PDB file of C-alpha atoms in Angstrom:
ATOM      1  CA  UNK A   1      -6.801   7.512 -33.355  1.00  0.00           C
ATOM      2  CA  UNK A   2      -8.991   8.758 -31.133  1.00  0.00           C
ATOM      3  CA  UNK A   3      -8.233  11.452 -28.047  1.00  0.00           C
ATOM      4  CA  UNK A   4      -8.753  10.522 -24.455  1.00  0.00           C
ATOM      5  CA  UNK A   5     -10.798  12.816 -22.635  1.00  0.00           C
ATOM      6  CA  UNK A   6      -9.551  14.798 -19.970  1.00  0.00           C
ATOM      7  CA  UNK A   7     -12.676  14.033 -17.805  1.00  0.00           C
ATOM      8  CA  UNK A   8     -11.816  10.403 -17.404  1.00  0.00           C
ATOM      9  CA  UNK A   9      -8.302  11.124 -16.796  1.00  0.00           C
ATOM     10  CA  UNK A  10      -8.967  12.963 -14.134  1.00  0.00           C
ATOM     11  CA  UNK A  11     -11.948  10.447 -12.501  1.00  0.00           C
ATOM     12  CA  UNK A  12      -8.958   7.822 -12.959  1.00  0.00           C
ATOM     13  CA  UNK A  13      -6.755   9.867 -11.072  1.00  0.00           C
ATOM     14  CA  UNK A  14      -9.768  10.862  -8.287  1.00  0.00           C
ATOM     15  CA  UNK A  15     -10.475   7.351  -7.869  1.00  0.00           C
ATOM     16  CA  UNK A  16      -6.745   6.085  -7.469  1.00  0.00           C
ATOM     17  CA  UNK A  17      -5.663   8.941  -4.896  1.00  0.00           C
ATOM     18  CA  UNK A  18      -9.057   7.889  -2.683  1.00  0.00           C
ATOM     19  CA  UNK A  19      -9.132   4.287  -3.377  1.00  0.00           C
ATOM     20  CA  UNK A  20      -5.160   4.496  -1.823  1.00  0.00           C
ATOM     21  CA  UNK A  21      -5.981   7.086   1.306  1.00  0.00           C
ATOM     22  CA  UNK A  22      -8.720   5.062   1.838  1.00  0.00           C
ATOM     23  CA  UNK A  23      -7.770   1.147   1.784  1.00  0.00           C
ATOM     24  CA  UNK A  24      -4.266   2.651   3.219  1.00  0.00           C
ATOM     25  CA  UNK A  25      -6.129   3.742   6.097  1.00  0.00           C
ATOM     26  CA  UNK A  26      -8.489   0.611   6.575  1.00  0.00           C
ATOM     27  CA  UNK A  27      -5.883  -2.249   6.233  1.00  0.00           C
ATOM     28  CA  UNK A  28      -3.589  -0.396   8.641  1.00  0.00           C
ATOM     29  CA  UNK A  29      -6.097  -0.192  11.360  1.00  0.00           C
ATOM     30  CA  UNK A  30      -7.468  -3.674  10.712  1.00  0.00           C
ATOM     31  CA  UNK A  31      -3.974  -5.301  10.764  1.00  0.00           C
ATOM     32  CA  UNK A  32      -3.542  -2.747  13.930  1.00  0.00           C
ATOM     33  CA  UNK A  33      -6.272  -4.370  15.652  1.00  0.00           C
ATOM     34  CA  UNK A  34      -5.378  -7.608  14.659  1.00  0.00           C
ATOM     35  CA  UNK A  35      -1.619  -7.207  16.170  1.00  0.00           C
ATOM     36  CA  UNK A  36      -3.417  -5.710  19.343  1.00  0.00           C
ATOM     37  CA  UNK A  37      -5.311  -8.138  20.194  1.00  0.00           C
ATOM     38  CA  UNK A  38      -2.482 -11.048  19.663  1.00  0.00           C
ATOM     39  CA  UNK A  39      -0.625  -8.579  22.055  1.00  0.00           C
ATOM     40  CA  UNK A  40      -3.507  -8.328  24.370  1.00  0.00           C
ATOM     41  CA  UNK A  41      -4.082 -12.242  24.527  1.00  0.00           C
ATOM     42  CA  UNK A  42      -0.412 -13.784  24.282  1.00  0.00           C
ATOM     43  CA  UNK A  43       0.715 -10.293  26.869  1.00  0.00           C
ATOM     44  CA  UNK A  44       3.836  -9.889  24.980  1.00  0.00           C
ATOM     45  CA  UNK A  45       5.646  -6.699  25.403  1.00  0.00           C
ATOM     46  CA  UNK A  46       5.436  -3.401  23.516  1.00  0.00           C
ATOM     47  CA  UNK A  47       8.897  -3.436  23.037  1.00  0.00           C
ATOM     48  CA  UNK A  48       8.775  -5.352  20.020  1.00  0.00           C
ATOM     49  CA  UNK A  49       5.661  -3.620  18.530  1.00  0.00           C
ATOM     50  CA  UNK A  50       7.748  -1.527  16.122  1.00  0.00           C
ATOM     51  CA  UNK A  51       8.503  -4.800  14.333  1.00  0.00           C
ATOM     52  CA  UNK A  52       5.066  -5.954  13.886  1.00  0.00           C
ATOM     53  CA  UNK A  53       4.151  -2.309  12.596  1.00  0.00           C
ATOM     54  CA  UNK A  54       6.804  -2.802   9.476  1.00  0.00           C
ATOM     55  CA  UNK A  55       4.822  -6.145   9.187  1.00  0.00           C
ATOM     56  CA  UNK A  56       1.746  -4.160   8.929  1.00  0.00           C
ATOM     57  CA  UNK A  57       2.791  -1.202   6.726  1.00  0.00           C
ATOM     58  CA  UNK A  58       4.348  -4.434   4.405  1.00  0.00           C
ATOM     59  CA  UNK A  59       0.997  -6.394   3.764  1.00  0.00           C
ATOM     60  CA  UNK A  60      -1.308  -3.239   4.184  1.00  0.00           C
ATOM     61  CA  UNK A  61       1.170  -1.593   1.294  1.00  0.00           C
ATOM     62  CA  UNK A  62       0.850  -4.631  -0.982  1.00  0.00           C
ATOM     63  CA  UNK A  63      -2.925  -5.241  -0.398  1.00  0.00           C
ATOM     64  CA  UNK A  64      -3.565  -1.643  -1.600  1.00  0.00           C
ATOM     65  CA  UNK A  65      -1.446  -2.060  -4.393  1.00  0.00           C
ATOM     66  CA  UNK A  66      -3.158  -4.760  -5.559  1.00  0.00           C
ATOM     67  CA  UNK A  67      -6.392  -2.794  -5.406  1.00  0.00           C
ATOM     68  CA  UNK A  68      -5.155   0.651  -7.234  1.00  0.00           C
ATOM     69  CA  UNK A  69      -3.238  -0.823  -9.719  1.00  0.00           C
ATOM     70  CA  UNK A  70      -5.878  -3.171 -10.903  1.00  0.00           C
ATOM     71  CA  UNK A  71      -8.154  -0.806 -13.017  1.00  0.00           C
ATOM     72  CA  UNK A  72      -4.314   0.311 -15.251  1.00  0.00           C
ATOM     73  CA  UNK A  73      -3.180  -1.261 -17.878  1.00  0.00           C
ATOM     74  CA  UNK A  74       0.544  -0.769 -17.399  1.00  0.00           C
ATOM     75  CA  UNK A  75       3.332   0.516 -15.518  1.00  0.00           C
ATOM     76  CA  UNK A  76       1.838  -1.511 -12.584  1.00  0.00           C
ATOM     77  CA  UNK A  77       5.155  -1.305 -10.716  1.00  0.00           C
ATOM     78  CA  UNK A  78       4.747   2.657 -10.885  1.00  0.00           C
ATOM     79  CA  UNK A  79       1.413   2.403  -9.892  1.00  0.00           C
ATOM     80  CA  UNK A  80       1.726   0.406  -7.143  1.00  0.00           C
ATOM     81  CA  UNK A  81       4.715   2.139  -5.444  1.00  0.00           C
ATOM     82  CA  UNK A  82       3.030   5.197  -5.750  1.00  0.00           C
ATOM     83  CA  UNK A  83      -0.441   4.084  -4.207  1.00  0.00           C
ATOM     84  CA  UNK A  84       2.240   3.301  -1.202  1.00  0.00           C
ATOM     85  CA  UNK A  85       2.568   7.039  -0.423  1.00  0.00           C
ATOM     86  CA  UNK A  86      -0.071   7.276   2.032  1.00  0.00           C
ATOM     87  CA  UNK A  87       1.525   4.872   3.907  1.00  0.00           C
ATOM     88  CA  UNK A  88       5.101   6.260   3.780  1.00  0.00           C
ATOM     89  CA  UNK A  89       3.648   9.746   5.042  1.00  0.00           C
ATOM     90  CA  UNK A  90       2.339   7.890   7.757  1.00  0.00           C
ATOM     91  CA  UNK A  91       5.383   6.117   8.902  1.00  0.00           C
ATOM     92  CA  UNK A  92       7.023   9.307   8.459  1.00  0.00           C
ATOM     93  CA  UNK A  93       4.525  10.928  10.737  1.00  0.00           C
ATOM     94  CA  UNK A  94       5.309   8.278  13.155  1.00  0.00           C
ATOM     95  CA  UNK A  95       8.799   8.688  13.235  1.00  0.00           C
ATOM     96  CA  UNK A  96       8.527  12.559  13.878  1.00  0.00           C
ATOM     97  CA  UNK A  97       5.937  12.297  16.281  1.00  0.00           C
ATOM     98  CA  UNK A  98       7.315   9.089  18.270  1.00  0.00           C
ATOM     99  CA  UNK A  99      10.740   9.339  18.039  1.00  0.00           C
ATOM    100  CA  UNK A 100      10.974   5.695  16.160  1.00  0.00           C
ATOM    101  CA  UNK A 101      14.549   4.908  14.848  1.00  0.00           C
ATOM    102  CA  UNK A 102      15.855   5.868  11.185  1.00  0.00           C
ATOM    103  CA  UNK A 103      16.536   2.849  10.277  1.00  0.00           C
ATOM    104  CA  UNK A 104      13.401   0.968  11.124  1.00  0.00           C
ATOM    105  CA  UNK A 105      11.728   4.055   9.164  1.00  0.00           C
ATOM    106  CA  UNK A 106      13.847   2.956   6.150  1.00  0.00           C
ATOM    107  CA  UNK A 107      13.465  -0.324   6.188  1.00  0.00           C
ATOM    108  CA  UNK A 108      10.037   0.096   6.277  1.00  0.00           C
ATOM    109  CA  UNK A 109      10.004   2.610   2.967  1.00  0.00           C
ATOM    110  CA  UNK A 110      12.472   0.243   0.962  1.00  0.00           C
ATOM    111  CA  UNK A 111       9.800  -3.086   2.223  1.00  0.00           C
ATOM    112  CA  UNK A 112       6.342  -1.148   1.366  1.00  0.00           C
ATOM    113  CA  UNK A 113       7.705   0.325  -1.783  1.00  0.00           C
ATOM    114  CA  UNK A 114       9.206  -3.085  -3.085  1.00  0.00           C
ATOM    115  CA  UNK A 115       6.224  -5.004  -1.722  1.00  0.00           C
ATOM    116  CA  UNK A 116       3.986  -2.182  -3.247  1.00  0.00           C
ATOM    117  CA  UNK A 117       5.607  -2.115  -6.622  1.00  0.00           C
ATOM    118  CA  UNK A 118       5.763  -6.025  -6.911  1.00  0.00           C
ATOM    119  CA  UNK A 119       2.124  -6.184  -5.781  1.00  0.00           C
ATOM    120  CA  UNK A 120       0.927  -3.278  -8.236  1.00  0.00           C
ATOM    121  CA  UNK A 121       2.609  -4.893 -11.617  1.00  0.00           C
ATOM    122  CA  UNK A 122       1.506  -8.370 -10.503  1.00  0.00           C
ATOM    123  CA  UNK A 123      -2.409  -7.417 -10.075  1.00  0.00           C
ATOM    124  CA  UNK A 124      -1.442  -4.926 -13.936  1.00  0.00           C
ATOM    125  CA  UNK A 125      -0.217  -7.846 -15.105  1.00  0.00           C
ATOM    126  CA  UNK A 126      -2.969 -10.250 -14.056  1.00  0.00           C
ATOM    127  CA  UNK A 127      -5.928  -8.011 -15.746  1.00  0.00           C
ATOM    128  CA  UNK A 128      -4.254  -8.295 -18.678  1.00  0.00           C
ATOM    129  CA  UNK A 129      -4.949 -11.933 -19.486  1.00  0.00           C
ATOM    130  CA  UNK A 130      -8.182 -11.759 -20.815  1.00  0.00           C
ATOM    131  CA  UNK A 131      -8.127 -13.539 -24.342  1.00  0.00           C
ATOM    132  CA  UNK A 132     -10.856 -13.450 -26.714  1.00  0.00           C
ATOM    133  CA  UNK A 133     -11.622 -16.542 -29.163  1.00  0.00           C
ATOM    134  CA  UNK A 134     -12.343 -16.135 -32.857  1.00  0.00           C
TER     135      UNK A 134
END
């Protein structure tokens, strides 16, 4: 049986730690903007933004699942929670920084890393079906 080399384990791990910082980052601000403008247009009140931002972190943390997990082979719900992190460090930023609520903060880390882990076996599990005929 042959070894794996260290030097792809470690571009694996490179690639999954910037492919999660960085579509973390980009679905959060696009689903920002989004939420902004509907704000902006419909003039609802701000009051009720700290909802739509566990909305966000939700589909922003299973969209980026979906992305990391898909080049593993298994343990896609480990994968996928995990590629959540960035996200959770975030909220937890927020909640220092802002004063938010506790429990909107944990309903927000059970939601991403449930969504996140779901998200992260489904897209492991979906790259698996690839059949080969004789």
């Amino acid at each position: 049986m042959k070894k794996i080399k260290s030097s792809l384990d470690r571009k694996l791990l490179l690639s999954f730690i910037v492919k999660s910082v960085f579509f973390s980052a980009v679905f959060c601000a696009l689903f920002s903007a989004v939420i902004a403008a509907f704000f902006y247009q419909f003039d609802i009140g701000f009051e009720s933004a700290q909802y739509f931002s566990a909305v966000i972190m939700v589909i922003s943390g299973g969209l980026t699942a979906y992305i990391c997990a898909h080049s593993f082979k298994n343990s896609g719900f480990l994968v996928g929670a995990v590629s959540a992190v960035p996200l959770i460090i975030y909220s937890l930023v927020n909640l220092i920084a802002n004063h938010n609520t506790v429990w909107l903060f944990l309903l927000k880390l059970v939601l991403v890393i449930l969504v996140a882990g779901f998200m992260g076996a489904y897209s492991v599990k979906k790259s698996k079906k690839i059949r080969v005929k004789k």
